[in-house]
Amino acid sequence: MKWSLRIATIAGTQVRIHASFLLLLMFVASQALSAGQGATGARDIVLLVCAMFFCVLLHEFGHVLAARRYGIKTPDITLWPIGGVARLERMPRKPSEELVVAICGPLVNVAIALVIALARGAQISADGERDLGHPGHFFENLMWWNGLMVVFNLIPAFPMDGGRVLRALLTMVTGDYVKATRWAATLGQGIALLVVMLMLVNHSFQPTLLLIAFFVFYAAGQEASVVEEQEQVHDLRVSDAMMTEFHVLPTDATLGEVADLLVAGSQHDFPVQDGHGGILGLVTRRSLIGALAEHGRDYPAQLIIEPCEGYLEPKIDLGIAMDHLRDSPSPALPVMDPVSGKLVGLLTAENIGESLLVRAALKRRMAAIG
């Protein structure tokens, strides 16, 4: 992910910090200095914020370990100023599994708060005047902040933890994963809009809350779209949507030759093979156009090859392949036969879209006949 720094890899999961997190630390330190708390106060508040986000990281690993129990990997966790995001390889489709994965994050915060309370002998009491940003009472503030995290994360605003719990429960009741996702996403977007409206009515502009509301609204819509898209392809394989008629470039091809192929057909991205049939990478349309303007037609195409981070097999579920394609910087992914090791196809978003259009048309025809 752009502007994020990998700081560790734990049990196969990369831990990354977004660059904007450093701006958050600078901001809270400057706020402490401007409030007259001095260097000691600035240091204490920075340490408290770091401890809070360490708890966020533990929260995310609660999701990671629960997901791993169901065979779901987590490539990375990214810490942002507004919280943490664990990028699961896929979401569990069984509602009972999603319920466990969603609830395990907040349970980590409950455990942290209880451990601090027992270790410090703190009295848990409601105190509306408590200032979690005050540099004093480090562990007590950390305990209360974990409690707030539990309450906040369990708000049924999809795709937050509470929203995922709600989707799991709705799926159990309705038996329809897509409909449950749509309802949960609509509620999440409604809550986000309500928060923004309340800020406008009360003339209370809170940037962090506004960012969270925007994230919830956008992410809820995106995930609902992805789920509906995956439902359309749940019984399809890569072989049902891949391009099977395509040109493969030799290693000595020039930009002019690739440009001629681009103009003559509908193929936009061209694989380059070595002498043994292996894939060196792709010459993409975007890199070709820029290189033509800079170097001309006689420039070797091999010098603008973009590497492929992975490949697909024909029998892989198309939904899983779409996730790989979405996460890949490449606009196309090669499809390799697992037995012969030969290149048998290319998968692009355009081909997937065309396959879905054809499938939808055939379904309408069948419905009309029936």
XYZ file of C-alpha atoms in Angstrom:
370
model
C 0.000 0.000 0.000
C 1.280 3.455 -0.929
C 2.658 5.682 1.834
C 2.806 2.828 4.329
C 5.931 1.476 6.015
C 6.371 -2.175 6.947
C 7.663 -2.393 10.520
C 7.351 -6.123 11.189
C 6.049 -9.459 9.939
C 4.303 -11.544 12.587
C 3.168 -15.098 11.815
C 3.015 -14.343 8.094
C 1.134 -11.048 8.478
C 2.880 -7.789 7.609
C 2.397 -4.953 10.089
C 2.417 -1.591 8.340
C 2.090 2.001 9.544
C 0.688 4.628 7.216
C 2.757 7.795 6.922
C -0.172 9.888 8.154
C 0.174 8.173 11.544
C 3.429 10.070 12.068
C 1.509 13.294 11.407
C -0.896 12.287 14.178
C 1.987 11.934 16.646
C 3.349 15.331 15.614
C -0.115 16.862 16.019
C -0.766 15.528 19.529
C 2.750 16.542 20.630
C 2.255 20.083 19.316
C -1.141 20.271 21.036
C 0.471 19.319 24.344
C 3.203 21.915 23.893
C 0.731 24.650 22.979
C -1.320 23.752 26.075
C 1.725 24.491 28.247
C 2.440 20.882 29.241
C 6.062 21.147 28.134
C 8.323 18.471 26.688
C 7.395 15.977 29.421
C 3.694 16.359 28.694
C 4.272 16.009 24.958
C 6.322 12.861 25.540
C 3.644 11.352 27.783
C 0.805 11.978 25.347
C 2.832 10.547 22.445
C 3.553 7.435 24.521
C -0.147 7.142 25.383
C -1.159 7.395 21.710
C 1.456 4.767 20.796
C 0.111 2.483 23.535
C -3.434 3.024 22.254
C -2.433 2.001 18.757
C -0.557 -1.000 20.096
C -3.920 -2.030 21.555
C -5.439 -1.413 18.102
C -2.826 -3.772 16.661
C -3.695 -6.432 19.240
C -7.366 -5.888 18.381
C -6.627 -6.573 14.701
C -4.625 -9.683 15.574
C -7.711 -10.902 17.407
C -9.453 -10.904 14.016
C -6.380 -12.433 12.348
C -6.111 -15.397 14.719
C -9.842 -16.067 14.578
C -9.809 -15.962 10.768
C -6.786 -18.272 10.661
C -8.817 -20.844 12.565
C -11.047 -21.059 9.488
C -8.165 -21.209 7.018
C -8.284 -17.513 6.094
C -4.930 -15.770 5.759
C -4.258 -12.094 6.476
C -1.588 -10.558 4.212
C -1.210 -7.364 6.207
C -2.457 -5.004 8.905
C -2.166 -1.246 8.360
C -2.383 1.281 11.188
C -4.040 4.555 10.225
C -4.714 7.643 12.397
C -8.374 6.583 12.557
C -7.638 2.956 13.494
C -6.363 -0.302 12.071
C -7.367 -2.337 9.035
C -6.657 -6.067 8.764
C -6.839 -7.131 5.117
C -8.241 -10.641 5.205
C -7.702 -12.893 2.194
C -11.470 -13.352 2.172
C -14.367 -12.942 4.560
C -15.948 -16.119 5.967
C -19.284 -16.831 4.308
C -20.702 -18.922 7.169
C -22.469 -16.515 9.547
C -21.231 -18.357 12.631
C -17.623 -17.978 11.433
C -18.040 -14.290 10.594
C -19.594 -13.727 14.019
C -16.540 -15.258 15.711
C -14.047 -13.323 13.549
C -15.880 -10.022 14.102
C -16.303 -10.368 17.868
C -12.750 -11.490 18.621
C -11.337 -7.991 18.002
C -13.461 -6.235 20.656
C -12.908 -9.190 23.020
C -9.174 -8.423 22.915
C -9.926 -4.878 24.118
C -12.139 -6.254 26.883
C -9.273 -8.496 27.981
C -6.768 -5.604 27.943
C -9.079 -3.381 30.012
C -9.711 -6.155 32.545
C -5.988 -6.951 32.869
C -5.178 -3.289 33.524
C -8.064 -2.990 35.993
C -6.941 -6.058 37.929
C -3.259 -5.088 37.844
C -3.869 -1.516 38.958
C -6.789 -2.173 41.245
C -8.713 0.481 39.313
C -12.327 1.172 40.146
C -14.510 1.013 37.065
C -16.930 3.893 37.325
C -18.681 6.175 34.891
C -17.017 9.566 34.768
C -18.265 11.904 32.086
C -15.473 14.393 32.791
C -12.633 11.963 32.124
C -10.091 13.316 29.630
C -8.403 10.430 27.866
C -5.885 12.790 26.326
C -4.521 13.983 29.695
C -0.940 12.778 30.144
C -1.456 11.724 33.745
C -2.906 8.371 34.851
C -1.393 6.505 31.916
C -2.754 3.015 32.620
C -6.139 4.242 33.815
C -6.577 6.256 30.610
C -5.487 3.241 28.569
C -8.008 1.050 30.386
C -10.872 3.442 29.724
C -9.835 3.935 26.125
C -10.010 0.163 25.523
C -13.491 0.220 26.994
C -14.459 2.983 24.584
C -13.022 0.939 21.721
C -15.317 -1.938 22.609
C -18.394 0.302 22.627
C -17.367 2.133 19.453
C -16.517 -1.008 17.464
C -19.791 -2.686 18.349
C -21.887 0.141 16.870
C -23.824 -1.674 14.099
C -22.274 0.453 11.348
C -21.097 -1.926 8.634
C -18.247 -2.631 7.859
C -17.151 -2.044 11.459
C -17.120 -5.026 13.816
C -20.636 -4.323 15.049
C -21.866 -4.150 11.467
C -20.264 -7.501 10.680
C -21.885 -9.008 13.764
C -25.197 -7.614 12.529
C -24.659 -9.105 9.053
C -23.871 -12.499 10.565
C -27.060 -12.404 12.653
C -29.162 -11.220 9.688
C -27.722 -14.027 7.555
C -28.661 -16.550 10.245
C -32.236 -15.213 10.239
C -32.772 -14.686 6.498
C -30.406 -17.297 5.049
C -29.463 -14.732 2.371
C -25.870 -13.457 2.651
C -26.244 -10.859 -0.101
C -29.477 -9.417 1.293
C -27.999 -9.327 4.804
C -24.958 -7.475 3.454
C -27.177 -4.963 1.656
C -29.230 -4.288 4.790
C -26.176 -3.985 7.029
C -24.444 -1.687 4.516
C -27.511 0.536 4.234
C -27.705 0.846 8.022
C -23.983 1.640 8.214
C -24.294 4.367 5.589
C -27.355 5.748 7.384
C -25.455 5.969 10.669
C -22.548 7.711 8.894
C -24.912 10.290 7.379
C -26.615 10.793 10.751
C -23.255 11.549 12.389
C -22.454 14.157 9.725
C -25.907 15.734 10.057
C -25.561 15.960 13.845
C -22.196 17.695 13.437
C -23.780 20.207 11.052
C -26.793 20.838 13.285
C -24.650 21.277 16.397
C -21.988 23.287 14.521
C -19.419 20.861 15.906
C -16.783 20.003 13.298
C -14.657 17.039 14.398
C -12.194 15.993 11.658
C -11.523 12.501 13.044
C -15.226 11.694 13.387
C -15.856 13.068 9.900
C -13.107 10.834 8.455
C -14.571 7.794 10.210
C -18.058 8.629 8.891
C -16.673 8.997 5.357
C -14.778 5.697 5.679
C -17.872 3.838 6.925
C -20.082 5.270 4.155
C -17.593 4.516 1.386
C -16.428 1.116 2.651
C -19.999 -0.094 3.275
C -20.979 0.679 -0.311
C -17.811 -0.873 -1.708
C -18.118 -4.112 0.236
C -21.801 -4.471 -0.627
C -20.882 -4.112 -4.321
C -18.074 -6.659 -4.016
C -20.351 -9.189 -2.288
C -23.022 -8.819 -4.972
C -20.344 -9.166 -7.655
C -18.927 -12.297 -6.032
C -22.411 -13.768 -5.762
C -22.755 -13.427 -9.530
C -19.600 -15.502 -10.089
C -19.841 -17.952 -7.182
C -20.142 -20.993 -9.476
C -17.715 -19.813 -12.171
C -14.041 -20.630 -12.664
C -11.191 -18.637 -14.187
C -11.488 -20.779 -17.335
C -15.041 -19.426 -17.833
C -13.882 -15.808 -18.131
C -10.257 -15.788 -19.278
C -9.039 -14.582 -22.671
C -7.852 -17.600 -24.666
C -6.932 -15.906 -27.947
C -4.018 -13.555 -27.355
C -0.610 -12.596 -28.667
C 2.583 -13.512 -26.818
C 5.608 -11.303 -27.427
C 9.064 -12.681 -28.168
C 11.920 -11.228 -26.141
C 13.209 -9.265 -29.165
C 9.904 -7.479 -29.921
C 9.977 -3.697 -30.421
C 7.525 -1.075 -29.237
C 6.373 -0.547 -32.807
C 5.447 -4.201 -33.198
C 3.495 -4.136 -29.932
C 1.747 -0.930 -30.979
C 0.644 -2.585 -34.241
C -0.855 -5.484 -32.289
C -2.602 -3.057 -29.930
C -4.237 -1.161 -32.796
C -5.150 -4.306 -34.769
C -7.047 -6.100 -32.010
C -8.749 -5.811 -28.639
C -5.812 -7.056 -26.537
C -4.350 -4.356 -24.273
C -1.681 -6.223 -22.313
C 0.883 -8.567 -23.821
C 2.769 -11.331 -21.988
C 6.453 -11.816 -22.740
C 7.859 -15.331 -22.543
C 11.437 -16.457 -22.180
C 12.957 -19.244 -24.268
C 11.658 -21.913 -21.860
C 8.012 -20.837 -21.887
C 8.191 -18.963 -18.597
C 6.546 -15.573 -18.125
C 8.933 -12.623 -17.868
C 6.084 -10.180 -17.346
C 3.634 -7.989 -19.265
C 3.929 -5.066 -21.630
C 0.832 -3.075 -20.678
C -0.952 -0.455 -22.728
C -0.203 2.265 -20.186
C 3.550 1.559 -20.222
C 3.590 1.163 -24.021
C 2.054 4.577 -24.737
C 4.469 6.380 -22.427
C 7.486 4.527 -23.814
C 6.479 5.225 -27.413
C 6.341 8.946 -26.722
C 9.743 8.846 -25.051
C 11.716 6.300 -27.107
C 9.954 5.671 -30.430
C 9.018 2.499 -32.311
C 12.434 0.796 -32.401
C 12.899 0.660 -28.626
C 13.043 -2.924 -27.197
C 9.752 -3.901 -25.568
C 11.652 -6.053 -23.084
C 12.898 -2.892 -21.357
C 9.385 -1.819 -20.287
C 8.169 -5.177 -19.015
C 6.108 -4.997 -15.841
C 6.628 -8.083 -13.637
C 3.686 -10.321 -12.745
C 3.413 -10.845 -8.988
C 1.593 -14.134 -9.450
C -0.457 -16.276 -11.778
C -3.784 -18.072 -11.734
C -4.885 -21.592 -12.556
C -7.915 -22.312 -14.776
C -9.899 -24.115 -12.065
C -9.603 -21.411 -9.395
C -12.916 -19.859 -8.311
C -13.485 -16.701 -10.311
C -14.437 -14.782 -7.153
C -11.052 -15.543 -5.573
C -9.311 -14.647 -8.840
C -11.130 -11.311 -8.917
C -9.752 -10.513 -5.463
C -6.226 -11.274 -6.698
C -6.752 -9.115 -9.770
C -8.153 -6.274 -7.664
C -5.127 -6.359 -5.341
C -2.613 -6.650 -8.182
C -0.941 -3.565 -9.700
C -1.141 -5.329 -13.076
C -4.266 -4.916 -15.252
C -4.031 -8.578 -16.310
C -2.972 -11.844 -14.707
C -1.564 -14.831 -16.619
C -3.381 -18.162 -16.358
C -1.034 -21.148 -16.299
C -1.883 -24.818 -16.756
C -0.756 -26.533 -13.512
C 0.258 -29.737 -15.319
C 2.099 -28.496 -18.398
C 3.140 -25.130 -16.964
C 2.069 -23.456 -20.206
C 0.348 -20.095 -20.525
C -3.271 -20.826 -21.448
C -5.026 -17.511 -20.859
C -5.136 -13.966 -19.527
C -7.641 -12.689 -16.988
C -8.656 -9.027 -17.125
C -11.462 -6.986 -15.609
C -12.851 -6.406 -19.113
C -13.136 -10.140 -19.795
C -14.830 -10.732 -16.453
C -17.321 -7.947 -17.158
C -18.110 -9.302 -20.618
C -18.586 -12.821 -19.222
C -21.055 -11.506 -16.645
C -22.965 -9.571 -19.311
C -23.253 -12.716 -21.459
C -24.341 -14.765 -18.451
C -26.974 -12.190 -17.449
C -28.352 -12.109 -21.011
C -28.649 -15.899 -21.090
C -30.414 -15.877 -17.719
C -32.925 -13.325 -19.011
C -33.510 -15.516 -22.066
C -34.082 -18.596 -19.935
C -36.475 -16.673 -17.702
C -38.409 -15.472 -20.742
C -38.691 -19.003 -22.134
C -39.630 -20.488 -18.776
